[in-house]
Amino acid sequence: MQEYRFTAEGLVDTLTPGETTSVSGSLKAFSPEAAKKTIERSVRSRGYEPTGRITVTPK
């Protein structure tokens, strides 16, 4: 697995309407597409809906 850096922008808080945020970090995945899907699933499980851009780059 490769390590990737990511930035997710425009995350809408589904529990507090009108609130948006962004996050960044790193994770290991088999491909950039797999990393993006993992990020989407993770932010949704925390009550956010990804409406902006998710950027994934090799670390």
mmCIF file of C-alpha atoms in Angstrom:
data_model
loop_
_atom_site.group_PDB
_atom_site.id
_atom_site.type_symbol
_atom_site.label_atom_id
_atom_site.label_comp_id
_atom_site.label_asym_id
_atom_site.label_seq_id
_atom_site.Cartn_x
_atom_site.Cartn_y
_atom_site.Cartn_z
ATOM 1 C CA MET A 1 0.000 0.000 0.000
ATOM 2 C CA GLN A 2 1.083 3.535 -0.739
ATOM 3 C CA GLU A 3 0.775 6.507 1.574
ATOM 4 C CA TYR A 4 -1.274 9.465 0.325
ATOM 5 C CA ARG A 5 -1.937 12.997 1.523
ATOM 6 C CA PHE A 6 -5.420 14.383 1.161
ATOM 7 C CA THR A 7 -7.406 17.582 1.473
ATOM 8 C CA ALA A 8 -11.201 17.534 1.549
ATOM 9 C CA GLU A 9 -12.873 20.916 1.097
ATOM 10 C CA GLY A 10 -16.488 21.952 1.401
ATOM 11 C CA LEU A 11 -17.646 19.403 3.959
ATOM 12 C CA VAL A 12 -21.193 20.297 4.992
ATOM 13 C CA ASP A 13 -22.133 19.475 8.572
ATOM 14 C CA THR A 14 -25.396 17.493 8.381
ATOM 15 C CA LEU A 15 -26.021 17.938 12.109
ATOM 16 C CA THR A 16 -25.590 21.741 12.104
ATOM 17 C CA PRO A 17 -27.043 23.116 8.859
ATOM 18 C CA GLY A 18 -25.056 25.970 7.359
ATOM 19 C CA GLU A 19 -21.719 24.885 8.827
ATOM 20 C CA THR A 20 -18.924 23.829 6.486
ATOM 21 C CA THR A 21 -15.366 22.738 7.133
ATOM 22 C CA SER A 22 -12.337 21.172 5.477
ATOM 23 C CA VAL A 23 -9.884 18.513 6.608
ATOM 24 C CA SER A 24 -6.460 17.270 5.579
ATOM 25 C CA GLY A 25 -4.243 14.388 6.547
ATOM 26 C CA SER A 26 -2.645 11.210 5.281
ATOM 27 C CA LEU A 27 -3.597 7.576 4.905
ATOM 28 C CA LYS A 28 -2.456 4.353 3.276
ATOM 29 C CA ALA A 29 -4.410 2.856 0.375
ATOM 30 C CA PHE A 30 -3.914 0.700 -2.698
ATOM 31 C CA SER A 31 -4.721 3.533 -5.138
ATOM 32 C CA PRO A 32 -5.751 7.213 -5.184
ATOM 33 C CA GLU A 33 -9.306 6.134 -6.031
ATOM 34 C CA ALA A 34 -9.415 3.797 -3.023
ATOM 35 C CA ALA A 35 -8.062 6.595 -0.814
ATOM 36 C CA LYS A 36 -10.766 8.985 -2.047
ATOM 37 C CA LYS A 37 -13.531 6.451 -1.355
ATOM 38 C CA THR A 38 -12.146 5.857 2.140
ATOM 39 C CA ILE A 39 -12.096 9.602 2.835
ATOM 40 C CA GLU A 40 -15.677 10.026 1.576
ATOM 41 C CA ARG A 41 -16.894 7.142 3.739
ATOM 42 C CA SER A 42 -15.013 8.448 6.763
ATOM 43 C CA VAL A 43 -16.355 12.009 6.625
ATOM 44 C CA ARG A 44 -19.915 10.756 6.047
ATOM 45 C CA SER A 45 -19.649 8.519 9.111
ATOM 46 C CA ARG A 46 -18.762 11.637 11.129
ATOM 47 C CA GLY A 47 -21.840 13.571 9.999
ATOM 48 C CA TYR A 48 -20.407 15.497 7.042
ATOM 49 C CA GLU A 49 -21.407 15.451 3.392
ATOM 50 C CA PRO A 50 -18.508 16.040 0.968
ATOM 51 C CA THR A 51 -19.729 18.684 -1.507
ATOM 52 C CA GLY A 52 -16.379 20.188 -2.490
ATOM 53 C CA ARG A 53 -13.154 18.905 -3.913
ATOM 54 C CA ILE A 54 -11.181 15.994 -2.451
ATOM 55 C CA THR A 55 -7.535 16.091 -3.515
ATOM 56 C CA VAL A 56 -5.352 12.994 -3.093
ATOM 57 C CA THR A 57 -1.590 13.022 -3.820
ATOM 58 C CA PRO A 58 1.207 10.516 -3.157
ATOM 59 C CA LYS A 59 3.204 11.288 -0.029
#
